[in-house]
Coordinates of C-alpha atoms and ligand atoms in Angstrom, one line a residue:
M183 CA 94.2 78.8 83.4
P184 CA 94.7 75.2 84.6
I185 CA 97.7 74.8 86.9
N186 CA 99.9 72.0 85.7
V187 CA 101.7 70.6 88.7
R188 CA 104.4 68.1 87.8
N189 CA 106.1 65.7 90.2
S190 CA 109.5 66.8 88.9
H191 CA 109.3 70.1 90.9
E192 CA 110.7 68.3 94.0
K193 CA 108.1 67.8 96.8
I194 CA 106.8 71.4 96.5
N195 CA 103.1 71.7 96.0
L196 CA 102.8 74.4 93.4
E197 CA 99.0 74.4 93.6
E198 CA 99.3 75.7 97.1
L199 CA 101.8 78.3 96.2
L200 CA 100.2 79.7 93.1
V201 CA 97.3 82.2 93.2
Q202 CA 95.3 83.1 90.1
N203 CA 94.1 86.6 89.3
L204 CA 95.6 88.2 92.3
S205 CA 94.4 91.8 92.6
L206 CA 97.6 93.9 93.2
S207 CA 96.1 97.4 93.9
P208 CA 95.7 96.8 97.7
Y209 CA 99.4 95.9 97.9
S210 CA 100.7 98.8 95.7
S211 CA 101.6 101.9 97.7
I212 CA 99.6 104.0 95.3
N213 CA 96.6 101.6 95.4
T214 CA 96.2 101.3 91.6
G215 CA 96.7 98.6 89.0
G216 CA 95.1 95.4 87.9
K217 CA 95.6 91.7 88.6
A218 CA 98.5 89.3 88.3
D219 CA 97.4 86.4 86.0
L220 CA 99.3 84.1 88.4
A221 CA 101.2 85.1 91.5
A222 CA 103.2 83.4 94.2
Y223 CA 105.0 84.3 97.5
P224 CA 108.0 81.9 97.7
T225 CA 109.4 81.5 101.2
D226 CA 112.7 79.9 100.3
F227 CA 115.2 79.0 97.6
E228 CA 113.6 75.7 96.6
E229 CA 110.2 77.2 96.2
L230 CA 111.6 80.0 94.1
R231 CA 113.4 77.5 91.9
A232 CA 110.3 75.3 91.5
L233 CA 108.3 78.4 90.5
L234 CA 110.8 79.4 87.9
A235 CA 110.9 75.9 86.5
Y236 CA 107.1 75.8 86.3
A237 CA 107.0 79.2 84.6
N238 CA 109.7 78.1 82.1
S239 CA 107.9 74.8 81.4
Q240 CA 104.7 76.7 80.6
G241 CA 106.4 79.5 78.6
L242 CA 105.1 82.1 81.0
P243 CA 106.8 85.5 81.3
I244 CA 108.1 86.3 84.8
T245 CA 107.8 89.5 86.8
V246 CA 109.5 90.2 90.2
L247 CA 108.0 92.6 92.7
G248 CA 108.9 93.6 96.2
G249 CA 107.0 96.2 98.2
M250 CA 105.4 97.8 95.0
T251 CA 106.4 101.2 96.3
N252 CA 108.2 102.2 93.1
S253 CA 106.1 100.3 90.5
L254 CA 103.1 101.5 88.5
I255 CA 101.2 98.4 87.7
S256 CA 99.1 98.5 84.6
D257 CA 95.3 98.5 85.0
Q258 CA 95.4 95.6 82.4
G259 CA 97.4 93.6 84.9
I260 CA 100.5 91.5 84.6
E261 CA 100.9 88.6 82.2
G262 CA 102.4 85.2 83.3
L263 CA 103.9 84.6 86.7
T264 CA 104.5 87.4 89.2
I265 CA 106.9 86.5 92.0
L266 CA 106.3 88.5 95.1
T267 CA 109.4 88.5 97.3
T268 CA 108.0 89.7 100.6
H269 CA 108.1 86.2 102.2
L270 CA 111.8 85.8 101.4
A271 CA 112.7 87.7 104.5
R272 CA 115.4 85.8 106.5
R273 CA 118.5 87.5 107.8
H274 CA 121.6 86.6 109.7
V275 CA 124.9 88.1 110.9
Q276 CA 128.3 87.0 109.7
G277 CA 130.9 89.0 111.6
E278 CA 130.5 92.6 110.4
M279 CA 128.3 91.5 107.6
F280 CA 124.5 91.7 107.8
C281 CA 123.0 89.3 105.3
V282 CA 119.4 89.7 104.4
R283 CA 117.0 88.1 102.0
T284 CA 115.5 90.3 99.4
G285 CA 111.9 90.6 100.6
L286 CA 112.6 92.0 104.0
S287 CA 111.6 95.6 104.2
L288 CA 114.5 98.1 104.2
D289 CA 113.2 99.8 107.3
R290 CA 113.1 96.6 109.3
T291 CA 116.5 95.6 108.0
I292 CA 117.9 98.7 109.5
D293 CA 116.2 97.9 112.9
F294 CA 117.4 94.3 112.8
A295 CA 121.0 95.4 112.0
L296 CA 121.0 97.8 114.9
E297 CA 119.6 95.0 117.2
A298 CA 122.6 93.0 116.1
G299 CA 124.9 96.0 117.0
L300 CA 125.6 97.0 113.4
S301 CA 125.1 100.5 112.2
G302 CA 125.5 102.4 108.9
L303 CA 122.2 102.2 107.1
E304 CA 120.3 104.6 109.4
L305 CA 120.0 107.5 107.0
L306 CA 117.9 105.3 104.8
G307 CA 115.3 104.9 107.6
G308 CA 111.7 105.3 106.4
I309 CA 112.2 104.5 102.7
P310 CA 109.4 102.1 102.0
G311 CA 109.7 98.8 100.1
S312 CA 112.0 95.8 100.2
V313 CA 115.8 95.4 100.2
G314 CA 115.6 93.8 96.7
G315 CA 113.7 96.8 95.3
A316 CA 116.1 99.2 97.0
I317 CA 119.1 97.5 95.5
Y318 CA 117.5 97.3 92.0
G319 CA 117.0 101.1 91.9
N320 CA 119.9 102.0 94.3
A321 CA 117.4 103.8 96.6
G322 CA 118.9 106.6 98.6
A323 CA 118.3 109.6 100.9
N324 CA 120.1 112.1 103.0
G325 CA 123.3 111.9 101.0
M326 CA 123.7 108.1 100.9
A327 CA 122.4 105.2 98.8
I328 CA 122.1 101.5 99.5
G329 CA 124.9 100.7 97.1
D330 CA 127.3 102.5 99.4
L331 CA 127.4 99.7 102.0
L332 CA 126.6 96.7 99.9
Y333 CA 129.3 94.0 99.8
Y334 CA 127.7 91.2 97.8
V335 CA 124.4 90.3 96.0
D336 CA 123.2 86.8 95.4
Y337 CA 120.9 86.7 92.5
M338 CA 119.1 84.0 90.6
T339 CA 118.8 83.8 86.9
F340 CA 115.5 82.5 85.5
D341 CA 117.1 79.1 84.8
G342 CA 117.2 78.6 88.6
K343 CA 121.0 79.1 89.0
L344 CA 122.3 81.2 91.9
H345 CA 125.2 83.7 91.3
R346 CA 127.2 85.8 93.7
K347 CA 128.2 89.3 92.6
Q348 CA 130.8 91.1 94.7
T349 CA 129.7 94.7 94.4
H350 CA 131.8 97.9 94.1
N351 CA 130.7 101.5 94.9
D352 CA 131.6 102.6 91.4
E353 CA 129.0 100.3 89.8
F354 CA 126.3 102.3 91.5
S355 CA 125.1 105.8 90.6
Y356 CA 122.1 108.0 91.3
R357 CA 119.1 105.6 91.4
C358 CA 121.0 103.2 89.3
S359 CA 122.6 99.8 90.2
P360 CA 124.1 97.0 88.1
F361 CA 120.7 95.4 88.2
T362 CA 118.6 98.3 87.0
G363 CA 116.8 97.4 83.8
L364 CA 117.6 93.7 84.0
K365 CA 114.4 91.7 83.5
D366 CA 115.7 88.2 83.9
I367 CA 117.1 88.0 87.4
I368 CA 115.9 87.9 91.0
I369 CA 117.9 89.5 93.6
Y370 CA 117.9 86.8 96.3
E371 CA 120.2 87.9 99.2
A372 CA 122.4 90.8 100.0
G373 CA 125.3 91.3 102.3
F374 CA 126.0 94.7 103.9
R375 CA 129.3 95.5 105.4
L376 CA 128.3 97.6 108.5
N377 CA 130.0 99.1 111.5
P378 CA 130.1 97.1 114.8
T379 CA 128.7 99.5 117.4
L380 CA 128.7 98.9 121.1
H381 CA 126.1 101.5 121.9
T382 CA 123.6 101.8 119.1
S383 CA 121.4 104.5 120.8
E384 CA 123.0 107.3 118.7
A385 CA 122.4 105.4 115.5
R386 CA 118.8 104.6 116.5
K387 CA 118.3 108.3 117.2
I388 CA 119.5 109.2 113.7
K389 CA 117.1 106.7 112.2
D390 CA 114.1 107.8 114.2
E391 CA 114.9 111.5 113.3
V392 CA 115.1 110.9 109.5
K393 CA 111.9 108.9 109.7
H394 CA 110.2 111.5 111.7
K395 CA 111.2 114.2 109.2
R396 CA 109.6 112.2 106.4
K397 CA 106.4 111.9 108.4
E398 CA 106.4 115.7 109.1
K399 CA 106.9 116.4 105.4
G400 CA 103.7 114.3 104.8
Y401 CA 105.4 111.6 102.7
Y402 CA 103.0 108.9 104.0
E403 CA 99.8 111.0 104.1
N404 CA 98.5 109.8 100.8
P405 CA 99.0 106.7 98.6
S406 CA 101.9 107.5 96.3
L407 CA 105.0 106.0 94.7
G408 CA 107.3 108.7 96.2
S409 CA 109.2 110.8 93.7
I410 CA 107.9 110.3 90.2
F411 CA 111.0 111.8 88.4
A412 CA 114.7 111.6 89.1
N413 CA 116.4 114.9 89.8
P414 CA 118.1 116.1 86.6
P415 CA 121.8 117.0 87.0
G416 CA 122.3 120.2 89.0
N417 CA 118.5 120.7 89.5
Y418 CA 115.5 119.4 91.4
A419 CA 112.5 117.8 89.6
G420 CA 110.2 119.2 92.3
K421 CA 111.5 122.8 91.7
L422 CA 111.0 122.5 88.0
L423 CA 107.5 121.1 88.4
E424 CA 106.6 123.9 90.8
S425 CA 107.9 126.6 88.5
C426 CA 105.6 125.2 85.8
S427 CA 102.6 125.6 88.2
L428 CA 101.8 121.9 88.3
R429 CA 101.1 121.8 92.0
G430 CA 97.6 120.4 92.5
K431 CA 97.1 119.5 88.8
S432 CA 95.0 116.4 88.4
V433 CA 93.9 113.7 85.9
G434 CA 91.0 111.6 87.1
G435 CA 91.9 110.6 90.7
A436 CA 95.6 111.2 90.2
M437 CA 96.9 114.6 91.5
V438 CA 100.2 116.4 91.9
S439 CA 100.7 116.5 95.6
N440 CA 100.1 120.0 97.1
R441 CA 103.0 119.3 99.5
H442 CA 105.5 117.8 97.0
C443 CA 105.4 118.7 93.4
N444 CA 107.3 115.5 92.5
F445 CA 104.8 113.2 94.1
I446 CA 101.6 112.0 92.3
I447 CA 99.0 110.9 94.9
N448 CA 95.9 108.9 94.6
S449 CA 93.9 111.8 96.0
N450 CA 90.4 110.2 96.3
G451 CA 91.3 106.5 96.3
K452 CA 89.8 106.1 92.9
A453 CA 92.8 106.9 90.7
T454 CA 93.7 104.3 88.0
S455 CA 97.3 103.6 86.8
H456 CA 96.2 105.1 83.5
D457 CA 95.3 108.4 85.4
V458 CA 98.8 108.4 87.0
H459 CA 100.5 107.7 83.7
A460 CA 98.6 110.4 81.9
L461 CA 99.4 112.9 84.6
L462 CA 103.1 111.9 84.5
S463 CA 103.2 112.4 80.7
L464 CA 101.5 115.8 81.1
M465 CA 104.0 116.9 83.8
Q466 CA 106.9 115.8 81.6
K467 CA 105.6 117.6 78.6
E468 CA 104.9 120.9 80.4
V469 CA 108.3 120.9 82.0
F470 CA 110.0 120.2 78.6
Q471 CA 108.0 122.9 76.8
K472 CA 108.6 125.6 79.5
T473 CA 112.2 124.8 80.6
G474 CA 113.7 122.5 77.9
V475 CA 114.5 119.9 80.6
Q476 CA 113.5 116.3 79.9
L477 CA 112.5 114.7 83.2
R478 CA 113.3 111.0 83.5
P479 CA 110.7 108.9 85.4
E480 CA 112.1 107.3 88.5
I481 CA 109.2 104.7 88.8
Q482 CA 109.0 101.4 86.9
L483 CA 106.1 100.6 84.6
I484 CA 105.1 97.0 85.2
G485 CA 102.7 94.8 83.3
R486 CA 100.7 95.2 80.1
W487 CA 101.4 98.8 79.1
Ligands
FAD109 C1 106.3 107.7 100.3 C2 107.5 107.2 99.6 C3 108.7 107.7 99.8 C4 109.9 107.2 99.1 N1 111.1 107.8 99.3 C5 112.2 107.3 98.6 C6 113.5 107.9 98.9 O1 113.7 108.7 99.7 N2 114.5 107.4 98.2 C7 114.3 106.4 97.2 O2 115.3 106.0 96.6 N3 113.1 105.9 96.9 C8 112.0 106.3 97.6 N4 110.8 105.8 97.4 C9 110.6 104.8 96.3 C10 110.7 103.4 96.8 O3 110.4 103.3 98.1 C11 112.1 102.8 96.6 O4 112.4 102.8 95.2 C12 112.1 101.3 97.0 O5 113.4 100.9 97.2 C13 111.4 100.3 96.1 O6 111.4 99.0 96.7 P1 110.2 98.0 96.4 O7 110.5 96.8 97.1 O8 108.9 98.7 96.7 O9 110.3 97.9 94.8 P2 109.2 97.5 93.8 O10 108.3 98.7 93.5 O11 108.5 96.2 94.2 O12 110.1 97.2 92.5 C14 110.8 98.2 91.9 C15 111.6 97.6 90.8 O13 112.6 96.7 91.3 C16 112.4 95.4 90.7 N5 112.6 94.4 91.8 C17 112.1 94.5 93.1 N6 112.5 93.4 93.8 C18 113.4 92.8 93.0 C19 114.2 91.6 93.2 N7 114.2 90.9 94.4 N8 115.0 91.2 92.2 C20 115.0 91.8 91.0 N9 114.2 92.9 90.8 C21 113.5 93.4 91.8 C22 111.0 95.3 90.2 O14 110.9 94.4 89.1 C23 110.8 96.8 89.8 O15 111.3 97.0 88.5 C24 109.7 106.2 98.1 C25 108.4 105.7 97.9 C26 107.3 106.2 98.6 C27 106.0 105.5 98.4

């Protein structure tokens, strides 16, 4: 596809920013999926705006991805322009507010906040992926979720306009934020209201401990997307899957983890996204037939499904 660079997009050289046929599987945490027809890693507001203007002028659909730790990317790839946020990673402190661009990893955000003497996010230590992805799905662990400490979110609509949303706790629920399901915005920056802390050693200890527990539980041993299904009300997806004898079940290279029934792993490095999806459907069907519970996938299907 020829790249049509027009002078109207400020002084930004889109040809330098755009990559054609970028293979995404090395970047996805489960190492599956096809190519992005066109991809870009904007580093600032102006580049992001120029990319959106370019995609709009060409009639290209736009997809936004952060760390790709919760996204199952189709083997057939992603149509149009894929915006990868991981180079949008600046942060600054404003009083008790820690302000961070969307592409910074959540884990590093917690470290940077602690370095600035601000605590509160420690229990989320070790959750992979970006701040933007975490806000999109209200990522959580250990009894808290990212929405709990969020004060504002700046997001860009695909017409290039920036909006500020003051957030409220009651707009967030289990793995659900006001942005979940929206396909026409990019979360650009977030502000967290944190606790000024003179001695952050205790908070650091908590973060190290929760991260260490994740390691001990084998969360990072194999390529995966973390939990495949959300816990149904009053129950645990893992428990239900276990009770249906799904531990170790496989389709192609995709396998239900022996350590966590709610994780699908790329067991031999050769799984396809199709394998993962087929196994997910099988798990869902088995649980429904045996228990009557309809499990809801926690992961996002991205691209040409
Ligand atoms: C080993 C492992 C453990 C995990 N443990 C947990 C856990 O304990 N708790 C938990 O909640 N999750 C967990 N996860 C899932 C995942 O880490 C989180 O959901 C994470 O927050 C996703 O962030 P991401 O940047 O990778 O999102 P991506 O996978 O890149 O994107 C996820 C969704 O968000 C959208 N999106 C991403 N960035 C933006 C943006 N800037 N603007 C608009 N939309 C955007 C994408 O379009 C997509 O729909 C785990 C995953 C793994 C692999």
